[in-house]
Tab-separated table of C-alpha atoms and ligand atoms in Angstrom:
chain	number	residue	atom	x	y	z
J	234	MET	CA	64.811	33.408	-106.183
J	235	THR	CA	64.464	32.972	-102.444
J	236	GLU	CA	63.303	29.491	-101.557
J	237	ILE	CA	60.187	29.267	-99.366
J	238	LEU	CA	59.549	26.009	-97.510
J	239	ARG	CA	56.239	24.928	-96.031
J	240	LEU	CA	56.669	22.469	-93.156
J	241	PRO	CA	54.141	20.841	-90.879
J	242	GLY	CA	54.021	22.418	-87.406
J	243	LEU	CA	57.049	20.877	-85.709
J	244	VAL	CA	56.865	18.780	-82.527
J	245	ASP	CA	59.389	18.996	-79.697
J	246	VAL	CA	58.834	16.352	-77.032
J	247	HIS	CA	61.631	17.594	-74.741
J	248	VAL	CA	61.459	21.128	-73.333
J	249	HIS	CA	61.845	22.652	-69.874
J	250	LEU	CA	59.538	25.676	-69.639
J	251	ARG	CA	60.224	26.136	-65.885
J	252	GLU	CA	56.711	27.138	-64.810
J	253	PRO	CA	55.759	26.971	-62.026
J	254	GLY	CA	58.637	27.758	-59.736
J	255	GLN	CA	61.438	29.156	-61.893
J	256	THR	CA	59.712	31.754	-64.038
J	257	GLU	CA	62.785	33.978	-63.871
J	258	LYS	CA	64.276	31.480	-66.381
J	259	GLU	CA	61.199	30.950	-68.612
J	260	ASP	CA	57.409	30.684	-68.336
J	261	PHE	CA	54.615	29.214	-70.445
J	262	SER	CA	54.106	32.498	-72.295
J	263	SER	CA	57.760	33.173	-73.209
J	264	GLY	CA	58.598	29.502	-73.752
J	265	THR	CA	55.721	28.794	-76.134
J	266	ARG	CA	56.392	32.052	-78.008
J	267	ALA	CA	59.969	30.818	-78.438
J	268	ALA	CA	58.502	27.554	-79.740
J	269	LEU	CA	56.359	29.300	-82.376
J	270	ALA	CA	59.234	31.569	-83.430
J	271	GLY	CA	61.307	28.429	-83.927
J	272	GLY	CA	58.649	26.594	-85.961
J	273	PHE	CA	57.363	24.305	-83.176
J	274	THR	CA	53.597	24.160	-82.686
J	275	THR	CA	53.614	21.288	-80.178
J	276	VAL	CA	55.901	20.965	-77.157
J	277	CYS	CA	56.036	18.474	-74.292
J	278	ASP	CA	57.225	19.919	-71.022
J	279	MET	CA	59.469	18.051	-68.577
J	280	PRO	CA	58.598	17.516	-64.890
J	281	ASN	CA	61.843	18.687	-63.229
J	282	ASN	CA	60.344	21.911	-61.921
J	283	ALA	CA	61.518	23.527	-58.669
J	284	GLU	CA	58.859	21.358	-57.066
J	285	PRO	CA	58.905	18.249	-59.274
J	286	ILE	CA	55.684	17.214	-61.022
J	287	THR	CA	55.320	13.999	-59.056
J	288	THR	CA	51.856	14.539	-57.543
J	289	LEU	CA	48.430	14.892	-59.137
J	290	GLU	CA	47.986	18.282	-57.454
J	291	ARG	CA	51.147	19.670	-59.016
J	292	LEU	CA	50.274	18.220	-62.412
J	293	GLU	CA	46.820	19.769	-62.259
J	294	ALA	CA	48.200	23.143	-61.163
J	295	LYS	CA	50.763	23.100	-63.968
J	296	ILE	CA	48.148	22.256	-66.590
J	297	ALA	CA	45.925	25.082	-65.332
J	298	LEU	CA	48.777	27.590	-65.708
J	299	ALA	CA	49.569	26.340	-69.201
J	300	GLN	CA	45.921	26.597	-70.207
J	301	GLN	CA	46.022	30.288	-69.335
J	302	LYS	CA	49.421	31.175	-70.766
J	303	ALA	CA	50.699	28.758	-73.408
J	304	VAL	CA	50.245	29.806	-77.042
J	305	CYS	CA	51.163	26.569	-78.795
J	306	ASP	CA	49.867	23.050	-78.204
J	307	ILE	CA	51.426	21.541	-75.132
J	308	GLY	CA	51.636	18.209	-73.369
J	309	PHE	CA	53.283	17.201	-70.102
J	310	HIS	CA	55.576	14.450	-68.940
J	311	TYR	CA	54.946	13.260	-65.394
J	312	GLY	CA	57.851	12.657	-63.000
J	313	THR	CA	58.864	10.068	-60.441
J	314	VAL	CA	61.560	9.353	-57.913
J	315	GLY	CA	59.825	6.092	-57.051
J	316	ASP	CA	57.385	7.185	-54.346
J	317	ASN	CA	54.252	7.987	-56.383
J	318	LEU	CA	53.423	4.817	-58.329
J	319	ASP	CA	49.883	4.855	-56.906
J	320	THR	CA	49.238	8.113	-58.831
J	321	PHE	CA	50.428	6.827	-62.243
J	322	ALA	CA	47.102	5.603	-63.625
J	323	GLU	CA	45.398	8.936	-62.989
J	324	ALA	CA	48.425	11.080	-63.919
J	325	ALA	CA	48.824	9.251	-67.233
J	326	LYS	CA	45.377	10.435	-68.332
J	327	HIS	CA	46.729	13.987	-68.292
J	328	SER	CA	50.302	13.276	-69.405
J	329	ILE	CA	52.139	12.322	-72.563
J	330	GLY	CA	54.916	10.286	-70.979
J	331	LEU	CA	56.720	9.504	-67.736
J	332	LYS	CA	60.227	10.962	-67.331
J	333	VAL	CA	62.836	9.125	-65.308
J	334	TYR	CA	66.286	10.552	-64.528
J	335	LEU	CA	69.015	7.951	-64.044
J	336	ASN	CA	71.690	10.645	-63.676
J	337	ASN	CA	71.913	13.786	-61.633
J	338	THR	CA	70.797	16.839	-63.622
J	339	THR	CA	68.794	20.036	-63.006
J	340	GLY	CA	66.603	19.424	-59.959
J	341	GLY	CA	68.448	16.305	-58.804
J	342	TYR	CA	65.444	13.951	-59.101
J	343	THR	CA	67.412	10.771	-59.711
J	344	LEU	CA	65.653	7.384	-59.593
J	345	ASP	CA	67.299	4.285	-58.168
J	346	PRO	CA	67.665	2.171	-61.365
J	347	SER	CA	66.747	-1.010	-59.494
J	348	ARG	CA	63.197	0.407	-59.437
J	349	LEU	CA	62.873	0.592	-63.253
J	350	LYS	CA	60.934	-2.659	-63.781
J	351	GLU	CA	58.414	-1.650	-61.139
J	352	ILE	CA	58.039	1.782	-62.733
J	353	TYR	CA	57.490	0.258	-66.183
J	354	ALA	CA	54.822	-2.050	-64.776
J	355	ALA	CA	52.940	0.801	-63.092
J	356	TRP	CA	52.852	3.285	-66.016
J	357	PRO	CA	50.188	2.497	-68.686
J	358	ARG	CA	51.876	0.289	-71.237
J	359	ASP	CA	50.896	2.210	-74.362
J	360	GLN	CA	52.436	5.430	-73.017
J	361	VAL	CA	56.145	6.189	-73.332
J	362	VAL	CA	58.636	6.118	-70.463
J	363	LEU	CA	61.485	8.556	-71.198
J	364	LEU	CA	64.932	8.017	-69.725
J	365	HIS	CA	67.751	10.444	-69.045
J	366	THR	CA	70.825	8.210	-69.252
J	367	GLU	CA	74.509	8.856	-69.876
J	368	GLU	CA	77.572	6.665	-70.429
J	369	ASP	CA	77.502	5.391	-66.828
J	370	THR	CA	73.801	4.481	-66.798
J	371	ILE	CA	73.155	3.264	-70.350
J	372	ASP	CA	73.950	-0.389	-69.534
J	373	ILE	CA	71.423	-0.563	-66.732
J	374	ALA	CA	68.901	1.205	-68.970
J	375	ILE	CA	69.450	-1.300	-71.789
J	376	ALA	CA	69.258	-4.233	-69.347
J	377	SER	CA	65.890	-2.903	-68.150
J	378	LEU	CA	64.505	-3.313	-71.690
J	379	GLU	CA	64.941	-7.108	-71.812
J	380	GLY	CA	61.607	-8.828	-72.165
J	381	LEU	CA	59.783	-5.518	-72.161
J	382	SER	CA	56.697	-4.832	-74.287
J	383	ARG	CA	56.211	-1.134	-73.687
J	384	PRO	CA	57.770	1.895	-75.385
J	385	VAL	CA	60.872	3.446	-73.821
J	386	HIS	CA	62.522	6.538	-75.265
J	387	VAL	CA	66.132	7.296	-74.396
J	388	CYS	CA	66.740	11.043	-74.481
J	389	HIS	CA	69.645	13.053	-75.913
J	390	MET	CA	72.205	10.656	-77.494
J	391	PRO	CA	75.532	12.257	-76.609
J	392	SER	CA	78.189	9.873	-77.877
J	393	ARG	CA	79.210	6.911	-79.973
J	394	VAL	CA	79.191	4.475	-77.037
J	395	VAL	CA	75.628	5.332	-76.007
J	396	LEU	CA	74.212	5.305	-79.537
J	397	GLU	CA	75.955	2.001	-80.345
J	398	LYS	CA	74.235	0.386	-77.370
J	399	ILE	CA	70.851	1.726	-78.466
J	400	MET	CA	71.502	0.449	-81.998
J	401	ALA	CA	72.303	-3.000	-80.607
J	402	ALA	CA	69.115	-2.955	-78.493
J	403	LYS	CA	67.053	-1.972	-81.546
J	404	ALA	CA	68.690	-4.732	-83.592
J	405	LYS	CA	67.495	-7.206	-80.935
J	406	GLY	CA	63.962	-5.910	-81.382
J	407	LEU	CA	63.719	-4.200	-77.990
J	408	PRO	CA	61.015	-1.510	-77.860
J	409	VAL	CA	63.314	1.508	-77.663
J	410	THR	CA	63.559	4.814	-79.520
J	411	CYS	CA	66.090	7.595	-79.100
J	412	GLY	CA	66.613	11.279	-79.748
J	413	VAL	CA	69.452	13.717	-80.275
J	414	THR	CA	69.761	17.408	-79.427
J	415	PRO	CA	71.073	20.265	-81.566
J	416	HIS	CA	73.929	20.909	-79.128
J	417	HIS	CA	75.241	17.355	-79.479
J	418	LEU	CA	74.983	17.620	-83.278
J	419	PHE	CA	76.416	21.114	-83.684
J	420	LEU	CA	78.827	21.640	-80.749
J	421	THR	CA	81.682	19.562	-79.333
J	422	GLU	CA	83.917	19.714	-76.293
J	423	ASN	CA	86.193	21.966	-78.379
J	424	ASP	CA	83.532	24.696	-78.117
J	425	VAL	CA	83.532	24.681	-74.321
J	426	GLU	CA	86.616	26.885	-74.055
J	427	ARG	CA	84.919	29.576	-76.156
J	428	LEU	CA	81.449	29.197	-74.609
J	429	GLY	CA	82.472	28.715	-70.987
J	430	VAL	CA	79.453	28.114	-68.749
J	431	TYR	CA	77.153	28.534	-71.774
J	432	GLY	CA	78.554	25.289	-73.181
J	433	MET	CA	77.641	23.291	-70.060
J	434	MET	CA	74.744	20.863	-70.196
J	435	LYS	CA	73.809	17.269	-69.362
J	436	PRO	CA	74.932	15.083	-70.992
J	437	PRO	CA	78.101	17.152	-71.574
J	438	LEU	CA	79.477	17.923	-75.034
J	439	LYS	CA	81.688	15.181	-76.416
J	440	SER	CA	84.452	14.768	-79.013
J	441	GLN	CA	84.359	15.474	-82.734
J	442	ALA	CA	84.570	11.709	-83.318
J	443	ASP	CA	81.466	11.201	-81.170
J	444	GLN	CA	79.607	13.890	-83.093
J	445	ASP	CA	80.718	12.416	-86.434
J	446	PHE	CA	79.296	9.056	-85.312
J	447	LEU	CA	75.920	10.653	-84.508
J	448	TRP	CA	75.773	12.254	-87.964
J	449	ALA	CA	76.847	9.020	-89.653
J	450	HIS	CA	74.033	7.099	-87.913
J	451	LEU	CA	71.169	9.588	-88.149
J	452	ASP	CA	68.953	6.821	-89.519
J	453	ASP	CA	69.197	5.075	-86.154
J	454	ILE	CA	68.051	8.200	-84.291
J	455	ASP	CA	64.278	8.551	-84.267
J	456	ILE	CA	63.773	12.165	-83.296
J	457	PHE	CA	65.360	15.555	-82.812
J	458	GLU	CA	64.568	16.919	-79.354
J	459	SER	CA	65.686	20.416	-78.462
J	460	ASP	CA	66.127	19.804	-74.720
J	461	HIS	CA	65.333	23.533	-74.450
J	462	ALA	CA	66.736	24.159	-70.954
J	463	PRO	CA	66.841	27.916	-70.264
J	464	HIS	CA	68.679	29.330	-67.244
J	465	THR	CA	69.407	32.934	-66.260
J	466	HIS	CA	72.937	34.284	-66.724
J	467	ALA	CA	73.342	34.234	-62.937
J	468	ASP	CA	72.282	30.590	-62.747
J	469	LYS	CA	74.678	29.655	-65.567
J	470	GLN	CA	77.517	31.451	-63.778
J	471	ALA	CA	76.588	29.431	-60.686
J	472	GLY	CA	76.910	26.163	-62.652
J	473	ALA	CA	73.387	25.348	-63.943
J	474	PHE	CA	73.288	22.731	-66.722
J	475	GLY	CA	71.356	23.318	-69.948
J	476	VAL	CA	70.998	25.515	-73.024
J	477	PRO	CA	67.917	27.005	-74.719
J	478	ASN	CA	67.194	25.601	-78.169
J	479	LEU	CA	63.605	26.182	-79.340
J	480	GLU	CA	64.674	29.013	-81.640
J	481	THR	CA	67.894	27.418	-82.893
J	482	THR	CA	66.942	23.806	-83.640
J	483	LEU	CA	65.318	24.417	-87.037
J	484	PRO	CA	67.820	27.053	-88.271
J	485	LEU	CA	70.715	24.738	-87.375
J	486	LEU	CA	69.077	21.806	-89.155
J	487	LEU	CA	68.507	24.008	-92.218
J	488	LYS	CA	72.192	24.872	-92.097
J	489	ALA	CA	73.037	21.155	-92.096
J	490	ARG	CA	70.667	20.731	-95.041
J	491	ALA	CA	72.434	23.520	-96.943
J	492	GLU	CA	75.701	21.668	-96.286
J	493	GLY	CA	74.229	18.417	-97.627
J	494	LYS	CA	74.333	16.633	-94.249
J	495	ILE	CA	70.581	16.072	-93.988
J	496	THR	CA	67.536	16.250	-96.232
J	497	LEU	CA	64.336	18.200	-95.653
J	498	GLU	CA	62.541	14.872	-95.529
J	499	GLN	CA	64.748	13.720	-92.640
J	500	ILE	CA	64.082	16.988	-90.788
J	501	ILE	CA	60.314	16.486	-91.164
J	502	ASP	CA	60.574	12.820	-90.142
J	503	LYS	CA	62.501	13.574	-86.958
J	504	CYS	CA	60.788	16.847	-85.988
J	505	PHE	CA	57.227	15.877	-86.856
J	506	THR	CA	56.309	12.410	-88.138
J	507	ASN	CA	58.306	10.268	-85.719
J	508	PRO	CA	57.693	12.254	-82.511
J	509	SER	CA	53.955	12.432	-83.306
J	510	GLU	CA	53.808	8.679	-83.852
J	511	ILE	CA	56.020	7.609	-80.961
J	512	PHE	CA	54.271	9.798	-78.404
J	513	GLY	CA	50.766	9.473	-79.865
J	514	LEU	CA	50.355	13.207	-80.453
J	515	PRO	CA	47.551	14.572	-82.627
J	516	THR	CA	48.389	16.197	-85.966
J	517	ASP	CA	46.405	18.774	-87.898
J	518	ASP	CA	46.725	19.623	-91.623
J	519	SER	CA	45.749	23.222	-90.870
J	520	THR	CA	48.862	23.638	-88.688
J	521	TYR	CA	51.981	24.569	-90.670
J	522	VAL	CA	55.094	26.700	-90.790
J	523	ASP	CA	56.551	28.803	-93.603
J	524	VAL	CA	60.305	29.228	-93.733
J	525	LYS	CA	62.158	31.713	-95.905
J	526	MET	CA	65.605	30.587	-96.964
J	527	GLU	CA	67.215	33.975	-96.528
J	528	PRO	CA	70.359	34.203	-94.381
J	529	TYR	CA	70.271	36.146	-91.113
J	530	VAL	CA	72.500	36.530	-88.096
J	531	LEU	CA	71.100	35.099	-84.869
J	532	HIS	CA	71.309	37.656	-82.043
J	533	ASN	CA	70.516	37.092	-78.382
J	534	ALA	CA	68.481	40.318	-78.388
J	535	ASP	CA	66.051	38.892	-80.963
J	536	LEU	CA	65.187	35.749	-78.991
J	537	GLN	CA	61.779	35.126	-77.442
J	538	THR	CA	63.139	32.872	-74.704
J	539	LYS	CA	63.224	34.732	-71.402
J	540	CYS	CA	66.785	33.636	-70.649
J	541	GLY	CA	67.940	35.857	-73.525
J	542	TRP	CA	71.009	33.963	-74.683
J	543	SER	CA	72.061	31.212	-77.044
J	544	PRO	CA	75.346	29.394	-77.657
J	545	TRP	CA	74.837	30.391	-81.318
J	546	ASP	CA	74.634	34.161	-80.758
J	547	GLY	CA	76.296	35.929	-83.677
J	548	GLU	CA	76.090	32.935	-86.013
J	549	GLU	CA	74.707	33.159	-89.535
J	550	MET	CA	71.701	30.920	-90.140
J	551	PRO	CA	70.398	30.142	-93.651
J	552	GLY	CA	66.670	30.604	-93.113
J	553	HIS	CA	64.005	31.634	-90.642
J	554	VAL	CA	60.359	31.069	-89.825
J	555	THR	CA	58.204	33.788	-91.391
J	556	ARG	CA	54.744	32.486	-90.543
J	557	VAL	CA	53.137	29.922	-88.266
J	558	VAL	CA	49.543	28.800	-88.702
J	559	LEU	CA	48.088	26.838	-85.771
J	560	HIS	CA	44.702	25.143	-86.287
J	561	GLY	CA	44.008	27.488	-89.195
J	562	GLN	CA	44.953	30.715	-87.417
J	563	THR	CA	48.077	32.783	-87.973
J	564	VAL	CA	49.861	32.862	-84.615
J	565	TYR	CA	53.240	34.239	-85.683
J	566	GLU	CA	54.210	36.397	-88.639
J	567	ASN	CA	57.522	38.121	-89.371
J	568	GLY	CA	58.634	38.286	-85.774
J	569	THR	CA	55.326	39.322	-84.226
J	570	PHE	CA	52.375	37.627	-82.548
J	571	PRO	CA	48.760	38.774	-82.999
J	572	ALA	CA	47.257	40.581	-79.991
J	573	ASP	CA	44.443	38.053	-79.660
J	574	LEU	CA	46.674	34.996	-79.556
J	575	HIS	CA	44.573	31.952	-78.805
J	576	PRO	CA	45.400	29.837	-75.802
J	577	ALA	CA	46.944	26.421	-76.243
J	578	ARG	CA	45.380	23.053	-76.480
J	579	VAL	CA	46.574	20.774	-73.720
J	580	LEU	CA	47.328	17.408	-75.281
J	581	THR	CA	47.000	13.851	-74.112
J	582	PRO	CA	48.329	10.960	-76.195
J	583	PHE	CA	46.344	8.953	-78.705
J	584	ALA	CA	43.383	11.287	-78.169
J	585	SER	CA	42.557	12.492	-81.678
P	283	LIG	C1	68.041	20.082	-68.162
P	283	LIG	C2	67.407	21.190	-67.309
P	283	LIG	O1	68.072	22.213	-67.081
P	283	LIG	O2	66.271	21.043	-66.876
P	283	LIG	N1	69.437	20.366	-68.303
P	283	LIG	C3	70.303	19.867	-69.207
P	283	LIG	O3	71.488	20.164	-69.081
P	283	LIG	N2	69.904	19.120	-70.219
P	283	LIG	C4	67.760	18.729	-67.549
P	283	LIG	C5	68.043	17.559	-68.464
P	283	LIG	O4	67.432	17.418	-69.519
P	283	LIG	O5	68.874	16.721	-68.128
P	284	LIG	ZN1	68.190	15.021	-69.552
P	285	LIG	ZN1	66.039	17.888	-70.677
C-alpha cells in the first residue's frame, strides 16, 4: 500500500524571492506557489534584492507587495551594510531577522566584519542575526560570538572545516545555530562538470568527504534551509550564483529517508520545530501537508518556480506533496491551486 505522510506545514527561513527588482527570476506569487508545492507554508525572504532592503521605505514597500501576492505565510529578513543602524529598532518590528553577508554573493552587499559587534548591539537582542560566512570568514564570525548573549544563525554549512568550528562554538556554549542546504547535502564538486553553471552557488559545492561529514554530524545542524536562489538561464550563463530549491528540498530529504540516512522525525525537527523555535515563528495545528510516497520523475517543466530549472531535473524522487492545508484551507491539491487562493499572513517573530 502507498504510504501517506502527514507533516506540519514546513518552514524555510532562507529564500530569495527576488521581488521587487528582479521579477524576471521569481516573484512573490511564483515563489510562494513553489513553496506550497514543495510543502513549505512559511518562508522568510532575504534582503539582497536589486535594491537591498536596508531602509524602512524599501521594507515597507516589499511587505506591501507580499501582502498582495504571496500565498503562503511570509516573513522578512532586514539587511545592512553598516550604514542603517538607526533604522534597526523600527525595522525589527516588521522583520524576522537581520541578514549580514561576510562574503561576496548575489548583490554584493558585504559588511566589514569589524562592524559585527556594533551591529549585534543595535539589533534587538531577542531577534536572530543571520550570517553568510564561508571558510575564509568563519573565524571572524566565531570570534564575534565571544561574550555574546543574543542569537546568531550561521547559514548554509558547506564543509567539514566550517561545521567543526560551529560545533566547537556550540560546545563552548556560544549562542549560535546553523543550517544546511539541500545542494550541500545532495551534490558535490564532482557534479559541477555535469551541471556546469547550474552547479554554481555560494558557498560552492565541496568534496564528498565534506558532504559525508555533514551527514555524519546532522545532529549538530539545527535546520534545513533551502537557500532557494532562482536565476534566469541567461543570468546563470552570465555567472549568477544560486539554485532554486523550494520544490526539491522535501523530495530529496524523503529520498535520504528511504535510504536510511535520516528519519522523518529529523526532517520535521529541522524543517519545522527548530526553525519555528529559533526564529520565533508562529505555528498552527490547522496547517499541514500530505505527502504520497509514490515515485515520480522531477521535470523542469513541472516546477512552479519562475526560473524553470533545477539541478535535479530528470531525477526520480520517492514521494510528492499531494495536499497543503494552510490555516484550515486547502491551498494546494494534486498540482493545482484554488482560484480564490487567500493572501499570505506577513509574520513577525514571537507574535502569536
Ligand atoms: C544567493 C542569491 O542568489 O541571492 N546565492 C547563492 O548562491 N546562495 C545569495 C546567498 O545566499 O549567498
Ligand atoms: Zn548566503
Ligand atoms: Zn541565500
